[in-house]
CSV table of C-alpha atoms and ligand atoms in Angstrom, one decimal:
chain,number,residue,atom,x,y,z
A,1,MET,CA,176.4,135.2,-52.1
A,2,LYS,CA,174.5,132.6,-54.2
A,3,ALA,CA,171.5,133.2,-56.4
A,4,VAL,CA,168.6,131.0,-57.4
A,5,ILE,CA,166.8,131.7,-60.6
A,6,LEU,CA,163.2,130.4,-60.8
A,7,ALA,CA,162.9,129.3,-64.5
A,8,GLY,CA,160.5,126.3,-64.5
A,9,GLY,CA,157.3,128.0,-65.7
A,10,GLN,CA,155.8,126.9,-69.0
A,11,GLY,CA,155.7,130.4,-70.5
A,12,THR,CA,152.1,130.0,-71.5
A,13,ARG,CA,151.5,133.7,-72.2
A,14,LEU,CA,154.3,133.7,-74.7
A,15,ARG,CA,152.9,130.8,-76.8
A,16,PRO,CA,153.3,129.8,-79.5
A,17,LEU,CA,156.9,131.1,-79.2
A,18,THR,CA,157.6,129.0,-76.1
A,19,LEU,CA,156.2,125.7,-77.6
A,20,LYS,CA,159.7,125.0,-78.9
A,21,VAL,CA,161.9,127.6,-77.2
A,22,PRO,CA,161.5,127.7,-73.4
A,23,LYS,CA,161.0,131.3,-72.0
A,24,PRO,CA,164.3,131.4,-70.1
A,25,VAL,CA,166.2,131.3,-73.4
A,26,VAL,CA,163.9,133.1,-75.8
A,27,PRO,CA,166.2,135.6,-77.6
A,28,ILE,CA,166.2,139.2,-76.6
A,29,VAL,CA,168.0,141.2,-79.4
A,30,ASN,CA,169.4,137.8,-80.5
A,31,VAL,CA,170.8,136.9,-77.1
A,32,PRO,CA,169.2,134.2,-74.9
A,33,PHE,CA,167.2,135.9,-72.2
A,34,LEU,CA,168.9,134.3,-69.1
A,35,CYS,CA,172.3,135.6,-70.4
A,36,TYR,CA,171.1,139.0,-69.3
A,37,GLN,CA,170.4,137.9,-65.8
A,38,LEU,CA,173.6,135.8,-65.5
A,39,GLU,CA,175.6,138.9,-66.7
A,40,LEU,CA,174.0,141.1,-64.1
A,41,LEU,CA,174.8,138.4,-61.3
A,42,LYS,CA,178.4,138.3,-62.6
A,43,LYS,CA,178.7,142.1,-62.4
A,44,TYR,CA,177.9,141.9,-58.7
A,45,ASN,CA,180.2,139.0,-58.1
A,46,VAL,CA,177.5,136.4,-57.3
A,47,ASP,CA,179.6,133.2,-56.7
A,48,GLU,CA,177.2,130.5,-57.9
A,49,THR,CA,173.8,130.4,-59.5
A,50,ILE,CA,171.2,127.6,-59.2
A,51,LEU,CA,168.8,127.4,-62.1
A,52,SER,CA,165.6,125.8,-61.2
A,53,VAL,CA,164.1,124.4,-64.4
A,54,GLY,CA,161.3,122.0,-65.4
A,55,TYR,CA,159.9,122.9,-68.8
A,56,GLN,CA,162.2,121.7,-71.7
A,57,PRO,CA,165.2,121.7,-69.4
A,58,GLU,CA,167.5,120.1,-71.9
A,59,LYS,CA,167.1,123.0,-74.3
A,60,ILE,CA,168.0,125.5,-71.6
A,61,GLU,CA,171.0,123.5,-70.7
A,62,SER,CA,172.2,123.2,-74.3
A,63,VAL,CA,171.9,127.0,-74.8
A,64,LEU,CA,173.5,128.1,-71.5
A,65,GLY,CA,176.0,125.2,-71.2
A,66,GLN,CA,177.7,123.8,-68.1
A,67,SER,CA,180.0,125.6,-65.7
A,68,ASN,CA,181.1,125.1,-62.1
A,69,LYS,CA,179.3,128.3,-61.2
A,70,LEU,CA,175.9,127.2,-62.7
A,71,HIS,CA,173.9,124.3,-61.3
A,72,TYR,CA,170.7,123.0,-62.9
A,73,ILE,CA,168.0,121.5,-60.8
A,74,VAL,CA,165.3,119.8,-62.8
A,75,GLU,CA,161.8,119.5,-61.4
A,76,ASN,CA,159.8,116.5,-62.6
A,77,VAL,CA,156.6,118.2,-61.5
A,78,PRO,CA,156.3,122.0,-61.0
A,79,LEU,CA,157.0,122.9,-57.4
A,80,GLY,CA,155.8,126.5,-57.5
A,81,THR,CA,158.1,129.5,-56.9
A,82,ALA,CA,158.8,128.7,-53.2
A,83,GLY,CA,158.9,125.0,-53.7
A,84,ALA,CA,161.6,125.5,-56.3
A,85,TYR,CA,163.7,127.5,-53.9
A,86,LYS,CA,163.2,124.9,-51.2
A,87,ASN,CA,164.3,122.3,-53.7
A,88,SER,CA,167.7,124.0,-54.1
A,89,GLU,CA,168.4,124.0,-50.4
A,90,SER,CA,171.3,121.6,-50.6
A,91,PHE,CA,173.3,124.1,-52.7
A,92,LEU,CA,172.6,127.1,-50.4
A,93,ASP,CA,174.7,128.3,-47.5
A,94,GLY,CA,173.2,131.5,-46.1
A,95,THR,CA,171.6,134.7,-47.3
A,96,THR,CA,170.5,134.1,-50.9
A,97,LEU,CA,169.3,136.2,-53.9
A,98,VAL,CA,166.2,134.7,-55.7
A,99,PHE,CA,165.1,135.9,-59.1
A,100,ASN,CA,162.1,135.2,-61.2
A,101,GLY,CA,163.5,133.9,-64.5
A,102,ASP,CA,161.8,136.4,-66.7
A,103,ILE,CA,162.7,139.8,-65.4
A,104,LEU,CA,165.0,142.1,-67.2
A,105,CYS,CA,166.5,144.8,-65.1
A,106,ASN,CA,169.6,146.8,-64.1
A,107,PHE,CA,169.1,146.8,-60.3
A,108,ASP,CA,172.1,147.7,-58.1
A,109,LEU,CA,172.3,144.4,-56.2
A,110,ASN,CA,174.8,145.8,-53.7
A,111,LYS,CA,172.3,148.5,-52.6
A,112,ILE,CA,169.5,145.9,-52.3
A,113,ILE,CA,171.7,143.6,-50.1
A,114,ARG,CA,172.9,146.5,-47.9
A,115,PHE,CA,169.3,147.6,-47.4
A,116,HIS,CA,168.3,144.0,-46.4
A,117,GLN,CA,171.2,143.8,-43.9
A,118,ALA,CA,170.6,147.3,-42.4
A,119,ASN,CA,167.0,146.3,-41.6
A,120,SER,CA,168.0,142.8,-40.3
A,121,ALA,CA,165.2,141.6,-42.5
A,122,ILE,CA,164.3,137.9,-42.9
A,123,ALA,CA,163.1,138.7,-46.4
A,124,THR,CA,163.5,141.8,-48.7
A,125,ILE,CA,161.3,142.0,-51.7
A,126,VAL,CA,162.5,144.3,-54.4
A,127,LEU,CA,159.7,146.6,-55.6
A,128,THR,CA,159.2,148.5,-58.8
A,129,GLN,CA,156.5,151.1,-59.7
A,130,VAL,CA,153.9,150.4,-62.4
A,131,GLY,CA,150.8,152.1,-63.7
A,132,ASN,CA,148.6,149.1,-63.3
A,133,PRO,CA,149.5,146.5,-60.6
A,134,SER,CA,146.7,144.0,-61.5
A,135,SER,CA,148.9,141.5,-63.3
A,136,TYR,CA,151.6,141.6,-60.6
A,137,GLY,CA,152.0,141.1,-56.8
A,138,LEU,CA,150.9,144.3,-55.1
A,139,VAL,CA,153.1,145.2,-52.1
A,140,GLU,CA,152.2,147.9,-49.6
A,141,THR,CA,154.9,149.2,-47.2
A,142,THR,CA,155.3,151.7,-44.4
A,143,GLU,CA,157.4,154.8,-45.0
A,144,ASP,CA,160.5,153.1,-43.7
A,145,GLY,CA,159.9,150.2,-46.1
A,146,ARG,CA,158.4,147.5,-43.8
A,147,VAL,CA,155.9,145.4,-45.9
A,148,THR,CA,152.4,145.5,-44.5
A,149,ARG,CA,150.5,143.7,-47.3
A,150,PHE,CA,151.3,141.4,-50.2
A,151,LEU,CA,148.4,140.7,-52.6
A,152,GLU,CA,149.1,138.6,-55.7
A,153,LYS,CA,147.2,139.8,-58.9
A,154,PRO,CA,144.9,142.2,-57.1
A,155,GLY,CA,141.4,143.0,-58.3
A,156,LEU,CA,141.0,146.7,-59.3
A,157,GLU,CA,139.1,147.4,-56.0
A,158,ASP,CA,142.2,146.1,-54.0
A,159,ILE,CA,144.7,148.4,-55.7
A,160,THR,CA,146.0,150.8,-53.0
A,161,CYS,CA,149.4,151.7,-54.3
A,162,ASN,CA,151.7,151.4,-57.4
A,163,THR,CA,154.5,149.4,-55.9
A,164,ILE,CA,154.7,145.7,-57.0
A,165,ASN,CA,156.9,142.7,-56.5
A,166,ALA,CA,159.7,142.9,-59.1
A,167,GLY,CA,160.3,139.2,-58.7
A,168,CYS,CA,163.7,139.6,-57.0
A,169,TYR,CA,164.3,138.8,-53.3
A,170,VAL,CA,167.0,138.6,-50.7
A,171,LEU,CA,166.1,135.7,-48.3
A,172,GLU,CA,167.5,134.5,-45.0
A,173,PRO,CA,167.8,130.6,-44.6
A,174,GLU,CA,165.0,130.7,-42.0
A,175,VAL,CA,162.5,131.2,-44.9
A,176,LEU,CA,163.4,127.7,-46.0
A,177,GLU,CA,162.0,126.3,-42.8
A,178,MET,CA,158.5,127.5,-43.7
A,179,ILE,CA,158.4,125.7,-47.0
A,180,PRO,CA,157.5,122.0,-47.2
A,181,LEU,CA,159.9,119.8,-49.3
A,182,GLY,CA,158.6,118.3,-52.5
A,183,LYS,CA,155.3,120.2,-52.5
A,184,ASN,CA,154.0,122.9,-54.8
A,185,TYR,CA,154.3,126.0,-52.7
A,186,SER,CA,154.2,129.7,-53.6
A,187,PHE,CA,156.1,132.7,-52.3
A,188,GLU,CA,153.4,135.0,-53.5
A,189,LYS,CA,150.3,133.2,-52.2
A,190,SER,CA,151.8,131.5,-49.1
A,191,VAL,CA,155.3,132.4,-47.9
A,192,PHE,CA,155.0,136.2,-48.0
A,193,PRO,CA,151.4,136.5,-46.6
A,194,ASP,CA,152.4,134.0,-43.8
A,195,LEU,CA,155.6,135.8,-42.9
A,196,LEU,CA,153.6,139.0,-42.6
A,197,ALA,CA,150.9,137.4,-40.5
A,198,SER,CA,153.5,136.1,-38.1
A,199,GLY,CA,155.0,139.6,-37.7
A,200,ARG,CA,158.4,138.8,-39.2
A,201,ALA,CA,160.6,141.6,-40.6
A,202,VAL,CA,159.8,141.6,-44.3
A,203,TYR,CA,161.0,144.7,-46.1
A,204,GLY,CA,160.4,146.2,-49.5
A,205,TYR,CA,163.1,148.1,-51.4
A,206,VAL,CA,161.9,150.3,-54.2
A,207,ALA,CA,164.7,149.9,-56.7
A,208,PRO,CA,165.4,152.7,-59.2
A,209,GLY,CA,166.2,151.8,-62.7
A,210,TYR,CA,164.9,149.7,-65.5
A,211,TRP,CA,162.5,146.8,-65.0
A,212,ILE,CA,160.3,144.7,-67.2
A,213,ASP,CA,158.8,141.2,-67.1
A,214,ILE,CA,159.3,139.7,-70.6
A,215,GLY,CA,156.5,137.1,-70.2
A,216,THR,CA,153.9,138.4,-72.5
A,217,PRO,CA,154.2,139.2,-76.2
A,218,GLU,CA,153.7,142.9,-75.7
A,219,LYS,CA,156.3,143.2,-72.9
A,220,TYR,CA,158.6,140.9,-74.9
A,221,LEU,CA,158.5,143.3,-77.8
A,222,ASN,CA,158.7,146.4,-75.5
A,223,ALA,CA,161.9,145.0,-74.0
A,224,HIS,CA,163.4,144.9,-77.5
A,225,LEU,CA,162.3,148.5,-78.3
A,226,ASP,CA,163.8,149.7,-75.0
A,227,ILE,CA,167.2,148.2,-75.9
A,228,LEU,CA,167.1,149.0,-79.7
A,229,GLN,CA,166.1,152.6,-79.1
A,230,ARG,CA,168.7,152.9,-76.3
A,231,ARG,CA,166.3,153.6,-73.4
A,232,PHE,CA,167.9,150.6,-71.6
A,233,VAL,CA,171.5,149.6,-71.8
A,234,PRO,CA,171.8,146.0,-70.5
A,235,SER,CA,174.8,144.5,-68.7
A,236,VAL,CA,175.2,142.1,-71.7
A,237,ILE,CA,177.5,143.8,-74.2
A,238,LEU,CA,175.8,143.6,-77.6
A,239,PRO,CA,178.2,143.7,-80.5
A,240,TRP,CA,176.4,146.4,-82.4
A,241,GLU,CA,179.4,147.0,-84.7
A,242,ASP,CA,179.3,143.3,-85.8
A,243,SER,CA,175.6,143.5,-86.7
A,244,MET,CA,176.2,144.4,-90.3
A,245,PRO,CA,174.2,142.2,-92.6
A,246,LYS,CA,174.7,141.9,-96.4
A,247,LEU,CA,172.7,144.9,-97.7
A,248,LYS,CA,171.7,145.2,-101.4
A,249,PRO,CA,171.6,148.7,-102.9
A,250,GLY,CA,169.1,151.0,-101.4
A,251,ALA,CA,168.5,148.8,-98.4
A,252,ASN,CA,169.0,150.3,-95.0
A,253,PHE,CA,168.2,150.0,-91.3
A,254,LEU,CA,167.9,152.2,-88.2
A,255,ASN,CA,167.9,151.4,-84.5
A,256,SER,CA,168.1,147.7,-85.4
A,257,PHE,CA,170.3,144.7,-84.6
A,258,ILE,CA,170.7,142.3,-87.5
A,259,SER,CA,172.9,139.2,-87.5
A,260,SER,CA,175.7,139.5,-90.0
A,261,SER,CA,174.6,136.2,-91.6
A,262,CYS,CA,171.4,137.8,-92.9
A,263,ALA,CA,170.8,139.0,-96.4
A,264,ILE,CA,168.6,142.1,-97.0
A,265,GLY,CA,167.2,142.7,-100.5
A,266,GLU,CA,167.2,146.0,-102.5
A,267,LYS,CA,165.4,149.0,-101.0
A,268,SER,CA,164.2,147.1,-98.0
A,269,GLN,CA,163.9,149.3,-94.8
A,270,ILE,CA,164.2,148.0,-91.3
A,271,PHE,CA,163.4,150.1,-88.2
A,272,SER,CA,163.7,149.3,-84.5
A,273,SER,CA,163.8,145.6,-85.1
A,274,SER,CA,166.1,142.7,-84.4
A,275,ILE,CA,166.7,139.9,-86.9
A,276,ASN,CA,168.5,136.7,-85.8
A,277,GLU,CA,170.8,134.5,-87.8
A,278,GLY,CA,170.4,133.3,-91.4
A,279,CYS,CA,167.3,135.3,-92.4
A,280,ARG,CA,166.8,136.2,-96.1
A,281,ILE,CA,164.7,139.3,-96.6
A,282,GLY,CA,163.4,140.1,-100.1
A,283,LYS,CA,163.2,143.4,-102.0
A,284,ARG,CA,161.3,146.4,-100.9
A,285,VAL,CA,160.3,144.8,-97.6
A,286,ILE,CA,159.5,147.0,-94.6
A,287,ILE,CA,160.1,145.6,-91.1
A,288,ASP,CA,159.2,148.0,-88.3
A,289,ARG,CA,159.2,147.4,-84.5
A,290,SER,CA,159.5,143.6,-84.9
A,291,VAL,CA,161.5,140.7,-83.7
A,292,ILE,CA,162.5,138.1,-86.3
A,293,TRP,CA,164.1,134.8,-85.1
A,294,SER,CA,166.5,132.7,-87.0
A,295,GLY,CA,166.2,131.2,-90.5
A,296,VAL,CA,163.2,133.3,-91.6
A,297,GLU,CA,162.5,134.0,-95.2
A,298,ILE,CA,160.4,137.0,-96.3
A,299,GLY,CA,159.3,137.7,-99.8
A,300,ASP,CA,159.4,140.9,-101.8
A,301,ASP,CA,157.1,143.8,-100.9
A,302,THR,CA,156.0,142.4,-97.6
A,303,LYS,CA,155.3,144.7,-94.7
A,304,ILE,CA,155.8,143.5,-91.1
A,305,GLU,CA,155.0,145.8,-88.2
A,306,GLY,CA,154.8,145.1,-84.4
A,307,CYS,CA,155.3,141.3,-85.0
A,308,VAL,CA,157.3,138.5,-83.5
A,309,VAL,CA,158.3,135.9,-86.1
A,310,GLY,CA,159.5,132.5,-84.8
A,311,ASN,CA,162.3,130.4,-86.2
A,312,SER,CA,162.3,129.1,-89.8
A,313,CYS,CA,159.0,130.9,-90.8
A,314,GLN,CA,158.4,131.4,-94.5
A,315,ILE,CA,156.5,134.5,-95.4
A,316,GLY,CA,155.5,135.1,-99.0
A,317,LYS,CA,155.5,138.1,-101.2
A,318,ASN,CA,153.3,141.2,-100.8
A,319,ALA,CA,151.9,140.1,-97.5
A,320,VAL,CA,151.0,142.5,-94.6
A,321,LEU,CA,151.5,141.3,-91.0
A,322,SER,CA,150.6,143.6,-88.2
A,323,LYS,CA,150.8,142.9,-84.4
A,324,THR,CA,151.0,139.2,-85.0
A,325,ILE,CA,152.9,136.4,-83.3
A,326,LEU,CA,154.0,133.5,-85.5
A,327,GLY,CA,155.2,130.2,-84.0
A,328,ASP,CA,158.2,128.4,-85.5
A,329,ASN,CA,157.9,127.1,-89.1
A,330,THR,CA,154.7,129.0,-89.9
A,331,VAL,CA,154.1,129.4,-93.6
A,332,VAL,CA,152.3,132.6,-94.7
A,333,LEU,CA,151.2,132.6,-98.3
A,334,ASP,CA,151.7,135.5,-100.8
A,335,ASN,CA,149.3,138.4,-100.4
A,336,SER,CA,148.1,137.3,-97.0
A,337,GLN,CA,147.0,139.9,-94.5
A,338,LEU,CA,147.3,139.1,-90.8
A,339,GLU,CA,146.4,141.4,-88.0
A,340,MET,CA,146.0,140.3,-84.4
A,341,SER,CA,142.5,141.3,-83.4
A,342,SER,CA,142.3,143.3,-80.2
A,343,LYS,CA,140.6,141.4,-77.4
B,1,LIG,N1,161.2,126.2,-61.0
B,1,LIG,C1,160.0,126.7,-61.1
B,1,LIG,N2,158.9,125.9,-60.7
B,1,LIG,N3,159.8,127.9,-61.5
B,1,LIG,C2,158.6,128.4,-61.7
B,1,LIG,C3,157.4,127.6,-61.3
B,1,LIG,C4,157.6,126.3,-60.9
B,1,LIG,O1,156.7,125.6,-60.6
B,1,LIG,N4,156.3,128.4,-61.5
B,1,LIG,C5,156.8,129.6,-62.0
B,1,LIG,N5,158.1,129.6,-62.1
B,1,LIG,C6,159.0,130.7,-62.5
B,1,LIG,C7,158.7,131.1,-63.9
B,1,LIG,O2,159.5,130.4,-64.9
B,1,LIG,C8,159.0,132.6,-63.8
B,1,LIG,O3,160.3,132.9,-64.2
B,1,LIG,C9,158.8,133.0,-62.4
B,1,LIG,O4,158.8,131.8,-61.6
B,1,LIG,C10,157.5,133.7,-62.1
B,1,LIG,O5,156.4,133.1,-62.7
B,1,LIG,P1,155.4,133.8,-63.7
B,1,LIG,O6,154.4,132.8,-64.2
B,1,LIG,O7,156.2,134.6,-64.7
B,1,LIG,O8,154.7,134.8,-62.7
B,1,LIG,P2,154.1,136.2,-63.0
B,1,LIG,O9,154.9,137.0,-63.9
B,1,LIG,O10,152.6,136.0,-63.3
B,1,LIG,O11,154.1,136.9,-61.5
B,1,LIG,C11,155.3,136.9,-60.8
B,1,LIG,O12,156.2,137.9,-61.2
B,1,LIG,C12,155.7,139.2,-61.1
B,1,LIG,C13,156.8,140.1,-61.6
B,1,LIG,O13,157.1,139.9,-62.9
B,1,LIG,C14,155.0,137.1,-59.3
B,1,LIG,O14,156.2,136.9,-58.5
B,1,LIG,C15,154.4,138.5,-59.1
B,1,LIG,O15,154.2,138.7,-57.6
B,1,LIG,C16,155.4,139.6,-59.6
B,1,LIG,O16,154.9,140.9,-59.5
B,2,LIG,MG1,156.5,136.6,-65.2
């Protein structure tokens, strides 16, 4: 079976991080995001993957590289989720797996495909359960899993269940016939509601296991904490034993993944954080529940908590940063205090 990954969105909710690094390759515990999805597809012997990209495609290609099992399709204008799938038609040859390019999960793809086949479905939407469905696609089903309603980003008054579209589908080629070529077209707003209106067999499979959409700063950080605190073990094998930075006396770290090319100053403490290549951390620094990208310098006595710090930032001495997102190359002066205000 082949897979299509929809990875052409601009990642606006992750700005400023995605101004220079497109969402499909933002690092998750120092590994580019799509590597997690590609590894999951490899585990289930998916033969070929089509990556539908549009925003900064050359950066995605330079990170993930070329192979005869990975095809890139570049959109000049965004075609929407269904339009992107239609655009990959020439590569497809039957039942296809489609993934949003920003979901991290450990779904059993074999079980999902077997469920799809057992129901002779034209489309199977993988579902997951969340506390608040309002920022997702709400999916109602009958007891045997037949989808009765699909409502994208429901208002609070429309929330009738806790099952949402996990951004993973199994689709029969007939779905392609409903999508106009070269036009912006949405699975969520057009294809799924139209399939339901025409009475076609659309099923929802509630997949057990881990799932998160990494597309907002909060979820991006949460995905890290879930991996670092071992609540989620991804299919990508992380070389924990190689993550041994140069530690000065009294410095230590817990539940953290730190590139071996980093230097950590005396008495600095790092908890539940990931620190990417070539960072230089001063003395008595505290880094807690944070994600630090590459080439970052942090001065003595600074405290960073609940932050994401982009590539090559320079943070001065004795600063306090809390729940803050810094884009690449940001300079923070000594003694600064930065805290994201709650909206
Ligand atoms: N190629 C291409 N072209 N990809 C696109 C386009 C496009 O025009 N627009 C969006 N995508 C990709 C994004 O890159 C992302 O990987 C995926 O499609 C979904 O887009 P998001 O912008 O992240 O959507 P969302 O998170 O608000 O909602 C979607 O995901 C939820 C689960 O995380 C919907 O599918 C919801 O129904 C679903 O619950
Ligand atoms: Mg998303």
